[in-house]
Amino acid sequence: MAMRPAFPFFEGADPMKPLITILLSLILALPAFATVDPDPDQIGVYFDDNADLHCLDVPPSTPFWAHVFITRPTSPEVLAVEFSLCEVVEPGLEGMVFLLSTIWAGGGIIITPVVTDWCNDGVSYGFPVSLVPQQENLLLVSFQYMLLAPMTLEFKLGPHPLPSIADGLPAYLGAGNEIIPLGVSSGDPDLPVASVNGCNVIPVESRSWGGIKANFR
């Protein structure tokens, strides 16, 4: 597979629209406390600002937020990130998932060309100002979704198709331009990191990340 330069050079960013700026401010103002995943340098999708709710039940036509976090980052700053994000539904229901908005923390630009398929094309994103972790978890990007039918939606996180380091994992650019691999919160990129309307699939006693990841190792 062809390799690309590690996090290609980027500069500048289009001004955020006023509404997006307000929404971003509200999201960044949310508190961040204990993180459920005990391992350092992990990436996951969560439905709360504490990075511990990875399963959610939502009726149709009800907007909800899904947040991508780096949990327990070891670098004092994050300059860029690369990963793939797949939305998995039953065949034929793809058109029933409606994405209302996408908000990156701190603004920023997509380094690679404009991506509409984050699953197959991946996304490489550079922040105009480095993100500095203030708590155990660092918000990267937030999505607001709405399901148009009763259905299950799963999220999977994996490496960029043209990774900066060929280890099969997402990664971020940290202090000193160090490329740091990110473990996937489920323990395996082939397994979902979060689920909407699929909470009963995993036994109750195994719903902590420690228990789930132990089953995948």
Coordinates of C-alpha atoms in Angstrom, one line a residue:
M1 CA 0.0 0.0 0.0
A2 CA 1.3 3.4 -0.9
M3 CA 2.5 5.5 2.0
R4 CA 1.8 9.2 2.4
P5 CA 3.9 11.8 4.4
A6 CA 3.1 11.8 8.1
F7 CA 0.4 14.3 8.7
P8 CA 1.0 16.5 5.6
F9 CA 1.6 20.2 6.0
F10 CA -1.4 22.3 6.6
E11 CA -2.1 26.0 7.2
G12 CA -5.1 28.2 7.7
A13 CA -8.8 27.4 8.2
D14 CA -12.0 28.9 7.0
P15 CA -13.7 31.0 9.6
M16 CA -16.4 29.1 11.6
K17 CA -19.9 30.2 11.0
P18 CA -21.4 31.9 14.1
L19 CA -23.9 29.1 14.8
I20 CA -21.1 26.5 14.7
T21 CA -18.9 28.6 16.9
I22 CA -21.7 28.8 19.5
L23 CA -22.3 25.0 19.4
L24 CA -18.6 24.4 19.7
S25 CA -18.3 26.7 22.7
L26 CA -21.2 24.8 24.4
I27 CA -19.5 21.4 23.8
L28 CA -16.1 22.5 25.0
A29 CA -17.7 24.0 28.1
L30 CA -18.9 20.5 29.2
P31 CA -17.0 19.1 32.2
A32 CA -14.8 16.0 31.8
F33 CA -14.3 13.7 34.7
A34 CA -13.5 10.0 35.1
T35 CA -12.8 8.0 32.0
V36 CA -14.1 4.4 31.8
D37 CA -11.2 3.0 29.7
P38 CA -8.1 2.6 31.9
D39 CA -5.6 2.2 29.1
P40 CA -3.5 5.2 27.8
D41 CA -3.8 6.6 24.3
Q42 CA -7.1 5.1 23.3
I43 CA -9.7 6.4 20.8
G44 CA -13.5 5.7 21.2
V45 CA -17.0 7.0 20.5
Y46 CA -19.0 8.0 23.5
F47 CA -22.5 9.5 24.0
D48 CA -21.5 11.7 27.0
D49 CA -18.8 14.2 27.8
N50 CA -17.2 11.9 30.4
A51 CA -16.2 9.3 27.8
D52 CA -17.9 6.4 29.7
L53 CA -21.2 6.0 27.9
H54 CA -20.7 3.8 24.9
C55 CA -24.3 2.4 24.5
L56 CA -27.4 4.4 24.0
D57 CA -31.1 3.7 23.3
V58 CA -32.8 6.4 21.2
P59 CA -36.2 6.4 19.5
P60 CA -36.6 7.5 15.9
S61 CA -36.6 11.2 15.0
T62 CA -34.7 12.1 18.2
P63 CA -31.4 14.0 17.8
F64 CA -28.5 12.7 19.8
W65 CA -24.7 13.4 20.1
A66 CA -21.8 11.1 19.5
H67 CA -18.3 12.2 20.5
V68 CA -14.9 10.9 19.4
F69 CA -12.4 11.1 22.3
I70 CA -8.8 10.3 22.9
T71 CA -8.8 8.9 26.4
R72 CA -5.8 9.2 28.7
P73 CA -3.5 10.8 26.1
T74 CA 0.2 10.6 27.1
S75 CA 1.3 13.6 25.0
P76 CA 0.8 17.1 26.5
E77 CA -0.6 18.3 23.2
V78 CA -2.4 17.0 20.1
L79 CA -1.7 18.7 16.8
A80 CA -3.5 16.4 14.4
V81 CA -5.3 13.0 14.3
E82 CA -6.0 10.4 11.7
F83 CA -8.5 7.5 11.7
S84 CA -11.4 5.9 9.9
L85 CA -15.0 5.9 11.3
C86 CA -17.6 3.5 10.0
E87 CA -21.3 3.6 10.7
V88 CA -22.7 0.1 10.5
V89 CA -26.5 -0.6 10.1
E90 CA -28.5 -3.4 8.6
P91 CA -28.4 -3.5 4.8
G92 CA -31.0 -1.3 3.3
L93 CA -31.2 1.1 6.2
E94 CA -28.2 3.3 5.3
G95 CA -30.5 6.1 4.2
M96 CA -32.2 6.1 7.6
V97 CA -29.2 7.6 9.4
F98 CA -29.2 11.4 9.2
L99 CA -26.1 13.4 10.2
L100 CA -27.3 16.8 11.4
S101 CA -23.9 18.4 12.2
T102 CA -20.2 17.8 12.6
I103 CA -18.1 20.0 14.9
W104 CA -14.3 19.6 15.4
A105 CA -12.8 20.8 18.7
G106 CA -10.8 24.0 18.3
G107 CA -11.8 24.4 14.6
G108 CA -9.2 23.2 12.1
I109 CA -9.1 21.8 8.7
I110 CA -9.1 18.4 7.0
I111 CA -5.6 17.7 5.8
T112 CA -6.5 15.2 3.2
P113 CA -9.0 16.2 0.5
V114 CA -12.6 16.8 1.5
V115 CA -13.8 13.4 2.9
T116 CA -17.4 12.3 2.7
D117 CA -16.7 8.6 3.3
W118 CA -14.9 8.5 6.7
C119 CA -15.1 4.7 6.6
N120 CA -13.4 3.8 3.4
D121 CA -11.4 7.1 2.8
G122 CA -10.6 7.9 6.4
V123 CA -9.9 11.4 7.7
S124 CA -6.6 13.2 8.6
Y125 CA -7.3 16.4 10.5
G126 CA -5.0 19.1 11.7
F127 CA -5.9 21.5 14.5
P128 CA -5.0 25.2 13.9
V129 CA -4.0 25.4 17.6
S130 CA -2.8 22.3 19.4
L131 CA -5.3 20.7 21.8
V132 CA -4.0 20.5 25.4
P133 CA -5.7 17.8 27.5
Q134 CA -7.2 19.3 30.7
Q135 CA -8.6 16.0 32.0
E136 CA -8.3 12.3 31.3
N137 CA -10.2 12.6 28.0
L138 CA -9.7 14.9 25.1
L139 CA -12.6 15.7 22.8
L140 CA -11.8 15.5 19.0
V141 CA -15.0 15.8 17.1
S142 CA -18.8 15.7 17.8
F143 CA -21.6 14.5 15.6
Q144 CA -25.3 15.1 15.9
Y145 CA -27.3 12.2 14.5
M146 CA -31.0 11.3 14.1
L147 CA -32.3 7.9 13.1
L148 CA -35.4 8.0 10.9
A149 CA -36.5 4.4 11.8
P150 CA -36.3 1.9 14.6
M151 CA -32.9 0.4 14.1
T152 CA -29.4 -0.4 15.5
L153 CA -26.4 1.8 14.6
E154 CA -22.9 0.7 15.5
F155 CA -19.7 2.7 15.2
K156 CA -16.3 1.2 14.3
L157 CA -12.9 3.1 14.5
G158 CA -9.8 2.0 12.7
P159 CA -6.7 3.2 11.0
H160 CA -6.5 5.7 8.1
P161 CA -6.3 3.7 4.8
L162 CA -2.9 5.4 4.2
P163 CA -1.5 5.4 7.7
S164 CA 1.4 7.5 8.9
I165 CA 2.7 4.4 10.7
A166 CA 1.9 0.9 9.4
D167 CA 0.6 -0.7 12.6
G168 CA -3.1 -1.0 11.8
L169 CA -4.2 1.6 14.3
P170 CA -5.4 5.2 14.3
A171 CA -2.8 7.8 15.4
Y172 CA -2.3 11.3 16.5
L173 CA 0.5 13.9 16.2
G174 CA 1.8 14.8 19.6
A175 CA 4.4 17.1 21.1
G176 CA 7.7 17.2 19.2
N177 CA 5.8 15.9 16.1
E178 CA 5.8 12.5 17.6
I179 CA 3.3 10.1 15.9
I180 CA 1.5 8.2 18.7
P181 CA -0.6 5.1 17.9
L182 CA -4.1 5.0 19.3
G183 CA -5.6 1.8 20.7
V184 CA -9.3 1.3 19.8
S185 CA -11.5 1.3 22.8
S186 CA -13.2 -2.0 21.9
G187 CA -9.8 -3.7 21.7
D188 CA -10.1 -4.5 18.0
P189 CA -10.8 -2.3 14.9
D190 CA -13.1 -5.0 13.6
L191 CA -15.4 -4.7 16.7
P192 CA -17.8 -1.8 17.4
V193 CA -16.7 0.8 19.9
A194 CA -20.2 2.1 20.5
S195 CA -23.8 1.1 19.7
V196 CA -27.2 2.9 19.4
N197 CA -30.2 0.7 20.2
G198 CA -27.9 -2.4 20.6
C199 CA -27.4 -2.3 24.4
N200 CA -28.8 -5.7 25.0
V201 CA -26.3 -7.4 22.7
I202 CA -23.6 -7.4 25.3
P203 CA -24.4 -9.1 28.7
V204 CA -24.9 -6.6 31.5
E205 CA -22.0 -8.0 33.5
S206 CA -19.6 -7.4 30.6
R207 CA -20.5 -3.8 29.8
S208 CA -17.4 -2.2 31.3
W209 CA -14.6 -1.5 28.8
G210 CA -12.3 -3.6 30.9
G211 CA -14.6 -6.6 30.7
I212 CA -15.3 -6.1 27.0
K213 CA -11.7 -5.6 26.0
A214 CA -10.6 -8.6 28.0
N215 CA -12.9 -10.8 25.9
F216 CA -11.3 -9.5 22.7
R217 CA -7.7 -10.2 23.7

